[in-house]
Amino acid sequence: MFSVLRSPRRRWSPLRRVFGLGCLLGASVVACQSKDRAAKADAPSAERATTGSAAPIAGWAPADTDDFGTPLPTDASFARRVVSLNPAATEVLFAIGAQARLVGRSAWDEFPPEAAAVPNVGNGIRPNIEAVLQQRPTLVILYATAENRAAAQAFARAGVRTMALRVDRIAQFMSFTTRLGVAVGEGRRAQAMVDSVQQTLDRVRAVTGAATRRSIVWPLWQQPVLVVGGGSYLDELIEVAGGRNVFHDLAAPSPPVSIEEIARRDPDMIVATERTASELDAKPQWKSVRAVRERRWVHHNPVLTGRPSVVLGSAAVSLARLLHPELSAALPTLPVPAVAKGRAP
C-alpha cells in the first residue's frame, strides 16, 4: 500500500497494502505481512505496549488509546501541526476539512490529488525521524505496524505526540475516522462521514442480500500467490457486494495459497484489474483454474477498492454492480468522494 515506484515489476509491493495506495498504479491491495510476519506482530493485540508516557496527560483520554497503547488526544490543540505518515489518515483529514493542519505527509499519500501540495517527508514505514521533526509537528499519525514502534518511541522522546492506528477492516476504518476527527477538532464531520459510508454499505447489502452468492477469488500477489483472506476489508466488501470469498476461512488478510488450491476451490469468478487478469491469463500454470480457462474475470476499479478509506461506500457499489449486473438499477447511485472539499462522500 505504500510504494510509489512506477515500475510495473514493483507495483505488487506488499507495503502498499498497509496504506492502500497501490490502487492508483493499477495494482491490487496486498497485506503488509512481509514485515509484520517477520516481527511476529501482525495481530492488533500484539501492538498494545505503550510507547509514550503512561501517565495521564491533560487533553488525552487514558481510557481511549491507539493501537500501540498510547492515550489518544481529546483536545485539538495537540494537532496544530500534523504530519501524517498514514495515507488513510491523510485522506480522512482532507475529507473532514482538517487539511490546513497538515505540515507533512508520507511519500505514499496520493489521495486526494491535493495532498501532493503537502511537504513529503519520506517513507511511512520506518520513517526518517529527522525529516519529520524538521516540520515541527505537534502530532504524528503512524500506521500501527511493528515496524513503526521504534519511530513512535523516538517521537515520544522528542516530545511529539503520536497516534498509531491500524486499518485492515471496515470497523477499524470507522473507529479510526471518529478518533482522528476528535483529535483534530472535527468530530462531527468525522462522524457524519462514517455514518454516510455505513449507510451506503447497508443499502448495498440490502439489495444483494437475496442474490445468489457467486464464489470468487481475489489474487493480490503473484510470487508467492497471495489472495484476499478473511482478515481483510476486501473480504467484507465481497460479502456486502453479494459474493462469497472462497478463502474466507483463512484468517489472514492476504494468506499465501497455491494455484492448485485455487483450482480445487473452483471459484465462479476471479477479481482482478485488467492488467493483472492479462498477466495471469498468459501464465500456463493458471490454466488449471477453470475460471481462468473460461476467462471469467471481474475487472475491479483499484482506485475505489484499493484502500479502506472514505471510498468504501463507492467500492461496495462498484463491486456489487460487477458481481450482480442484474441488480444495477436497484443499487444506489455511485457516491462521488468529495475528499478535496472537506465534505463526507
Short mmCIF file of C-alpha atoms in Angstrom, two decimals:
data_model
loop_
_atom_site.label_atom_id
_atom_site.label_comp_id
_atom_site.label_asym_id
_atom_site.label_seq_id
_atom_site.Cartn_x
_atom_site.Cartn_y
_atom_site.Cartn_z
CA MET A 1 0.00 0.00 0.00
CA PHE A 2 2.94 2.33 0.30
CA SER A 3 5.27 2.26 -2.65
CA VAL A 4 5.02 4.90 -5.34
CA LEU A 5 7.56 3.28 -7.60
CA ARG A 6 6.16 3.33 -11.10
CA SER A 7 7.88 0.25 -12.44
CA PRO A 8 5.29 -2.43 -13.32
CA ARG A 9 7.58 -5.04 -11.80
CA ARG A 10 7.36 -3.29 -8.43
CA ARG A 11 3.68 -2.48 -8.34
CA TRP A 12 2.86 -5.54 -6.20
CA SER A 13 4.85 -4.23 -3.19
CA PRO A 14 3.22 -5.69 -0.04
CA LEU A 15 3.77 -2.44 1.82
CA ARG A 16 1.20 -0.79 -0.39
CA ARG A 17 -1.43 -2.95 1.25
CA VAL A 18 -0.66 -1.19 4.51
CA PHE A 19 -1.73 2.21 3.26
CA GLY A 20 -3.90 1.14 0.36
CA LEU A 21 -2.22 3.27 -2.31
CA GLY A 22 -1.16 0.63 -4.79
CA CYS A 23 -4.57 1.11 -6.37
CA LEU A 24 -3.51 4.33 -8.05
CA LEU A 25 -0.86 2.48 -10.03
CA GLY A 26 -3.17 -0.29 -11.19
CA ALA A 27 -2.16 -2.78 -8.53
CA SER A 28 -4.38 -4.73 -6.18
CA VAL A 29 -4.07 -4.35 -2.44
CA VAL A 30 -1.70 -6.61 -0.54
CA ALA A 31 -1.44 -7.09 3.21
CA CYS A 32 1.66 -5.68 4.86
CA GLN A 33 2.56 -9.11 6.19
CA SER A 34 6.07 -9.45 4.82
CA LYS A 35 7.21 -7.01 7.52
CA ASP A 36 4.74 -7.89 10.26
CA ARG A 37 5.20 -11.65 9.95
CA ALA A 38 8.93 -11.18 10.37
CA ALA A 39 8.25 -9.21 13.54
CA LYS A 40 5.54 -11.69 14.67
CA ALA A 41 3.25 -8.77 15.36
CA ASP A 42 0.51 -8.93 12.75
CA ALA A 43 -2.36 -9.14 15.23
CA PRO A 44 -3.51 -5.80 16.65
CA SER A 45 -3.35 -7.33 20.12
CA ALA A 46 0.42 -7.60 19.72
CA GLU A 47 0.64 -3.83 19.30
CA ARG A 48 -0.69 -2.80 22.72
CA ALA A 49 2.56 -1.92 24.50
CA THR A 50 2.63 1.74 25.47
CA THR A 51 5.22 3.71 23.54
CA GLY A 52 4.92 7.12 25.21
CA SER A 53 4.29 8.26 28.73
CA ALA A 54 1.81 6.08 30.57
CA ALA A 55 0.84 8.91 32.91
CA PRO A 56 -2.41 10.79 32.27
CA ILE A 57 -1.91 13.88 30.15
CA ALA A 58 -4.24 16.89 30.08
CA GLY A 59 -6.37 16.73 26.95
CA TRP A 60 -5.77 13.00 26.43
CA ALA A 61 -8.10 10.19 27.44
CA PRO A 62 -6.19 7.32 29.14
CA ALA A 63 -9.19 5.02 28.67
CA ASP A 64 -9.05 5.52 24.90
CA THR A 65 -5.72 4.53 23.42
CA ASP A 66 -4.26 3.98 19.99
CA ASP A 67 -3.11 0.58 18.74
CA PHE A 68 0.25 0.98 20.50
CA GLY A 69 -1.50 1.70 23.80
CA THR A 70 -0.77 5.44 23.80
CA PRO A 71 -3.57 7.74 25.08
CA LEU A 72 -5.42 9.48 22.27
CA PRO A 73 -5.89 13.26 22.11
CA THR A 74 -9.23 14.77 23.02
CA ASP A 75 -8.03 18.37 22.66
CA ALA A 76 -7.37 19.63 19.11
CA SER A 77 -4.57 21.87 20.38
CA PHE A 78 -2.38 18.77 20.20
CA ALA A 79 -2.98 18.73 16.45
CA ARG A 80 -1.91 22.24 15.49
CA ARG A 81 0.78 20.87 13.16
CA VAL A 82 0.16 17.33 11.92
CA VAL A 83 2.47 15.04 10.00
CA SER A 84 0.52 12.09 8.60
CA LEU A 85 2.56 9.01 7.80
CA ASN A 86 -0.64 7.03 7.23
CA PRO A 87 -2.26 7.70 3.82
CA ALA A 88 -5.70 6.66 5.07
CA ALA A 89 -5.39 9.36 7.73
CA THR A 90 -4.30 11.94 5.18
CA GLU A 91 -7.34 11.18 3.06
CA VAL A 92 -9.65 11.43 6.05
CA LEU A 93 -8.15 14.75 7.11
CA PHE A 94 -8.94 16.21 3.70
CA ALA A 95 -12.42 14.66 3.76
CA ILE A 96 -13.34 16.27 7.08
CA GLY A 97 -11.84 19.65 6.22
CA ALA A 98 -8.80 19.45 8.50
CA GLN A 99 -6.15 19.58 5.77
CA ALA A 100 -4.92 23.02 6.91
CA ARG A 101 -3.33 21.30 9.91
CA LEU A 102 -1.15 19.09 7.70
CA VAL A 103 2.51 20.11 7.57
CA GLY A 104 3.86 16.80 6.27
CA ARG A 105 2.81 13.52 4.69
CA SER A 106 4.43 10.29 3.57
CA ALA A 107 5.69 9.62 0.06
CA TRP A 108 2.76 7.26 -0.47
CA ASP A 109 -0.03 9.76 0.19
CA GLU A 110 -1.64 10.19 -3.23
CA PHE A 111 -5.29 10.74 -2.28
CA PRO A 112 -6.72 13.25 -2.78
CA PRO A 113 -4.53 14.83 -5.50
CA GLU A 114 -4.32 17.99 -3.38
CA ALA A 115 -2.19 16.04 -0.90
CA ALA A 116 0.74 16.49 -3.30
CA ALA A 117 0.99 20.10 -2.12
CA VAL A 118 1.79 18.94 1.44
CA PRO A 119 5.55 18.52 2.11
CA ASN A 120 6.76 14.97 1.50
CA VAL A 121 8.81 13.65 4.45
CA GLY A 122 9.54 10.19 3.00
CA ASN A 123 8.55 6.69 4.00
CA GLY A 124 5.62 5.88 6.23
CA ILE A 125 7.19 2.64 7.44
CA ARG A 126 10.36 3.19 9.49
CA PRO A 127 10.20 6.92 8.69
CA ASN A 128 13.06 9.40 8.61
CA ILE A 129 12.71 10.84 12.10
CA GLU A 130 14.81 13.93 11.38
CA ALA A 131 12.85 14.76 8.23
CA VAL A 132 9.59 14.55 10.17
CA LEU A 133 10.85 16.65 13.07
CA GLN A 134 12.03 19.34 10.66
CA GLN A 135 8.33 20.08 10.05
CA ARG A 136 7.94 20.92 13.79
CA PRO A 137 4.91 18.64 14.26
CA THR A 138 2.80 18.59 17.37
CA LEU A 139 1.19 15.31 16.31
CA VAL A 140 2.45 12.48 14.09
CA ILE A 141 -0.01 9.89 12.77
CA LEU A 142 1.51 6.46 12.18
CA TYR A 143 0.28 3.17 10.79
CA ALA A 144 0.32 0.70 13.69
CA THR A 145 2.74 -1.94 12.50
CA ALA A 146 5.64 -3.39 14.48
CA GLU A 147 7.97 -1.70 12.01
CA ASN A 148 6.82 1.70 13.33
CA ARG A 149 7.12 1.02 17.04
CA ALA A 150 10.66 2.41 17.22
CA ALA A 151 9.52 5.56 15.40
CA ALA A 152 6.71 6.12 17.91
CA GLN A 153 9.23 5.81 20.73
CA ALA A 154 11.61 8.25 19.01
CA PHE A 155 8.88 10.84 18.57
CA ALA A 156 7.84 10.43 22.21
CA ARG A 157 11.43 11.08 23.30
CA ALA A 158 11.40 14.24 21.17
CA GLY A 159 8.24 15.42 22.95
CA VAL A 160 5.97 14.86 19.95
CA ARG A 161 2.63 13.09 20.44
CA THR A 162 1.71 10.21 18.15
CA MET A 163 -1.37 8.31 17.05
CA ALA A 164 -0.64 4.83 15.74
CA LEU A 165 -3.73 3.28 14.17
CA ARG A 166 -4.22 0.15 12.12
CA VAL A 167 -6.86 -0.05 9.39
CA ASP A 168 -7.39 -3.55 7.99
CA ARG A 169 -11.15 -3.92 8.49
CA ILE A 170 -14.19 -1.75 7.85
CA ALA A 171 -14.91 -1.41 11.58
CA GLN A 172 -11.34 -0.26 12.10
CA PHE A 173 -11.83 2.44 9.47
CA MET A 174 -14.95 3.65 11.26
CA SER A 175 -13.20 3.80 14.64
CA PHE A 176 -10.06 5.26 13.10
CA THR A 177 -12.03 8.06 11.45
CA THR A 178 -14.01 9.07 14.52
CA ARG A 179 -10.92 9.06 16.75
CA LEU A 180 -8.96 11.08 14.22
CA GLY A 181 -11.83 13.55 13.91
CA VAL A 182 -11.86 14.13 17.67
CA ALA A 183 -8.08 14.58 17.69
CA VAL A 184 -8.21 17.41 15.14
CA GLY A 185 -11.38 19.09 16.38
CA GLU A 186 -13.64 17.80 13.60
CA GLY A 187 -15.50 15.10 15.46
CA ARG A 188 -18.93 15.94 14.00
CA ARG A 189 -17.69 15.93 10.42
CA ALA A 190 -15.85 12.66 11.00
CA GLN A 191 -18.99 11.07 12.46
CA ALA A 192 -21.05 12.34 9.53
CA MET A 193 -18.63 10.74 7.10
CA VAL A 194 -18.67 7.45 8.99
CA ASP A 195 -22.48 7.49 9.01
CA SER A 196 -22.59 8.19 5.28
CA VAL A 197 -20.23 5.31 4.46
CA GLN A 198 -22.15 2.94 6.74
CA GLN A 199 -25.48 3.91 5.20
CA THR A 200 -24.17 3.17 1.71
CA LEU A 201 -22.81 -0.21 2.81
CA ASP A 202 -26.16 -1.04 4.42
CA ARG A 203 -28.06 -0.07 1.25
CA VAL A 204 -25.83 -2.24 -0.92
CA ARG A 205 -26.18 -5.19 1.47
CA ALA A 206 -29.96 -4.82 1.42
CA VAL A 207 -30.01 -5.04 -2.38
CA THR A 208 -27.65 -8.01 -2.65
CA GLY A 209 -28.92 -9.89 0.40
CA ALA A 210 -31.24 -12.22 -1.53
CA ALA A 211 -28.93 -12.63 -4.53
CA THR A 212 -27.17 -15.89 -5.32
CA ARG A 213 -23.70 -15.76 -3.77
CA ARG A 214 -21.10 -16.03 -6.53
CA SER A 215 -17.86 -17.56 -5.33
CA ILE A 216 -14.75 -15.59 -6.13
CA VAL A 217 -11.00 -15.49 -5.58
CA TRP A 218 -9.13 -12.19 -5.45
CA PRO A 219 -5.39 -12.58 -6.18
CA LEU A 220 -3.22 -9.87 -4.66
CA TRP A 221 0.31 -11.07 -5.38
CA GLN A 222 1.79 -13.43 -7.92
CA GLN A 223 5.03 -14.80 -6.47
CA PRO A 224 4.19 -16.17 -3.99
CA VAL A 225 0.49 -16.25 -4.72
CA LEU A 226 -1.39 -14.20 -2.11
CA VAL A 227 -5.16 -13.84 -2.10
CA VAL A 228 -7.75 -11.91 -0.12
CA GLY A 229 -8.38 -13.78 3.12
CA GLY A 230 -10.93 -13.44 5.88
CA GLY A 231 -8.90 -10.80 7.72
CA SER A 232 -9.18 -8.14 5.02
CA TYR A 233 -11.71 -5.36 4.47
CA LEU A 234 -11.87 -6.69 0.89
CA ASP A 235 -13.37 -9.92 2.22
CA GLU A 236 -16.04 -7.79 3.88
CA LEU A 237 -16.67 -5.84 0.67
CA ILE A 238 -17.11 -9.13 -1.19
CA GLU A 239 -19.83 -10.15 1.26
CA VAL A 240 -21.57 -6.76 1.12
CA ALA A 241 -21.49 -6.88 -2.69
CA GLY A 242 -23.16 -10.28 -2.83
CA GLY A 243 -20.16 -12.53 -3.29
CA ARG A 244 -18.51 -15.36 -1.39
CA ASN A 245 -14.77 -15.36 -0.91
CA VAL A 246 -13.56 -18.94 -1.36
CA PHE A 247 -10.68 -18.16 1.03
CA HIS A 248 -12.82 -16.54 3.73
CA ASP A 249 -11.84 -19.40 6.04
CA LEU A 250 -8.21 -18.24 6.10
CA ALA A 251 -7.92 -15.64 8.86
CA ALA A 252 -5.00 -13.61 7.49
CA PRO A 253 -5.69 -10.53 5.34
CA SER A 254 -3.60 -11.90 2.45
CA PRO A 255 -2.73 -15.57 3.01
CA PRO A 256 -0.34 -17.42 0.68
CA VAL A 257 -2.02 -20.20 -1.30
CA SER A 258 -1.14 -22.47 -4.20
CA ILE A 259 -2.62 -22.27 -7.67
CA GLU A 260 -3.62 -25.88 -7.17
CA GLU A 261 -5.67 -24.93 -4.12
CA ILE A 262 -7.38 -22.16 -6.07
CA ALA A 263 -8.23 -24.69 -8.77
CA ARG A 264 -9.54 -27.12 -6.15
CA ARG A 265 -11.85 -24.49 -4.63
CA ASP A 266 -13.07 -23.71 -8.16
CA PRO A 267 -14.33 -20.11 -7.85
CA ASP A 268 -17.03 -18.82 -10.18
CA MET A 269 -15.11 -15.60 -10.85
CA ILE A 270 -11.69 -14.02 -10.40
CA VAL A 271 -11.49 -10.40 -9.26
CA ALA A 272 -8.51 -8.54 -10.71
CA THR A 273 -7.52 -5.40 -12.53
CA GLU A 274 -7.47 -5.66 -16.31
CA ARG A 275 -3.69 -5.69 -16.28
CA THR A 276 -3.45 -8.42 -13.67
CA ALA A 277 -6.04 -10.50 -15.49
CA SER A 278 -4.00 -10.21 -18.68
CA GLU A 279 -0.83 -11.29 -16.86
CA LEU A 280 -2.44 -14.29 -15.17
CA ASP A 281 -4.22 -15.30 -18.36
CA ALA A 282 -0.85 -15.54 -20.10
CA LYS A 283 0.67 -17.89 -17.49
CA PRO A 284 0.23 -21.59 -18.31
CA GLN A 285 0.12 -22.64 -14.64
CA TRP A 286 -3.02 -20.58 -14.10
CA LYS A 287 -4.88 -22.54 -16.78
CA SER A 288 -5.55 -25.21 -14.15
CA VAL A 289 -8.13 -22.78 -12.69
CA ARG A 290 -11.40 -23.23 -14.58
CA ALA A 291 -12.39 -19.57 -14.19
CA VAL A 292 -9.12 -18.56 -15.87
CA ARG A 293 -9.61 -21.00 -18.74
CA GLU A 294 -13.12 -19.70 -19.26
CA ARG A 295 -11.99 -16.07 -18.82
CA ARG A 296 -14.50 -15.31 -16.08
CA TRP A 297 -12.79 -12.13 -14.86
CA VAL A 298 -14.25 -9.32 -12.79
CA HIS A 299 -12.23 -6.18 -13.50
CA HIS A 300 -12.43 -4.07 -10.37
CA ASN A 301 -11.52 -0.39 -10.13
CA PRO A 302 -8.49 -0.23 -7.80
CA VAL A 303 -8.96 3.50 -7.23
CA LEU A 304 -12.11 2.52 -5.31
CA THR A 305 -11.16 -0.86 -3.86
CA GLY A 306 -7.51 -0.20 -3.10
CA ARG A 307 -7.81 1.08 0.45
CA PRO A 308 -10.16 1.00 3.44
CA SER A 309 -10.93 4.71 3.43
CA VAL A 310 -13.54 7.31 2.54
CA VAL A 311 -14.34 5.49 -0.73
CA LEU A 312 -15.58 2.28 0.94
CA GLY A 313 -19.20 3.00 0.02
CA SER A 314 -18.27 3.66 -3.59
CA ALA A 315 -16.19 0.47 -3.63
CA ALA A 316 -19.14 -1.61 -2.41
CA VAL A 317 -21.48 -0.17 -5.06
CA SER A 318 -18.91 -0.73 -7.82
CA LEU A 319 -18.17 -4.31 -6.79
CA ALA A 320 -21.86 -5.17 -6.40
CA ARG A 321 -22.52 -3.98 -9.97
CA LEU A 322 -19.66 -6.14 -11.23
CA LEU A 323 -20.79 -9.28 -9.38
CA HIS A 324 -24.52 -8.71 -9.97
CA PRO A 325 -25.11 -6.55 -13.06
CA GLU A 326 -28.75 -7.60 -12.95
CA LEU A 327 -29.11 -5.58 -9.73
CA SER A 328 -27.54 -2.37 -11.03
CA ALA A 329 -30.81 -0.47 -11.27
CA ALA A 330 -31.61 -1.18 -7.61
CA LEU A 331 -28.21 -0.16 -6.29
CA PRO A 332 -27.61 3.39 -5.03
CA THR A 333 -26.07 5.93 -7.36
CA LEU A 334 -22.32 5.64 -7.13
CA PRO A 335 -21.17 8.12 -4.48
CA VAL A 336 -18.52 10.58 -5.60
CA PRO A 337 -16.00 11.22 -2.79
CA ALA A 338 -15.58 14.91 -2.06
CA VAL A 339 -12.27 14.50 -0.25
CA ALA A 340 -10.84 17.71 -1.64
CA LYS A 341 -13.72 19.83 -0.37
CA GLY A 342 -13.93 18.74 3.24
CA ARG A 343 -17.26 17.00 2.78
CA ALA A 344 -18.29 13.47 3.54
CA PRO A 345 -18.83 11.22 0.50
#
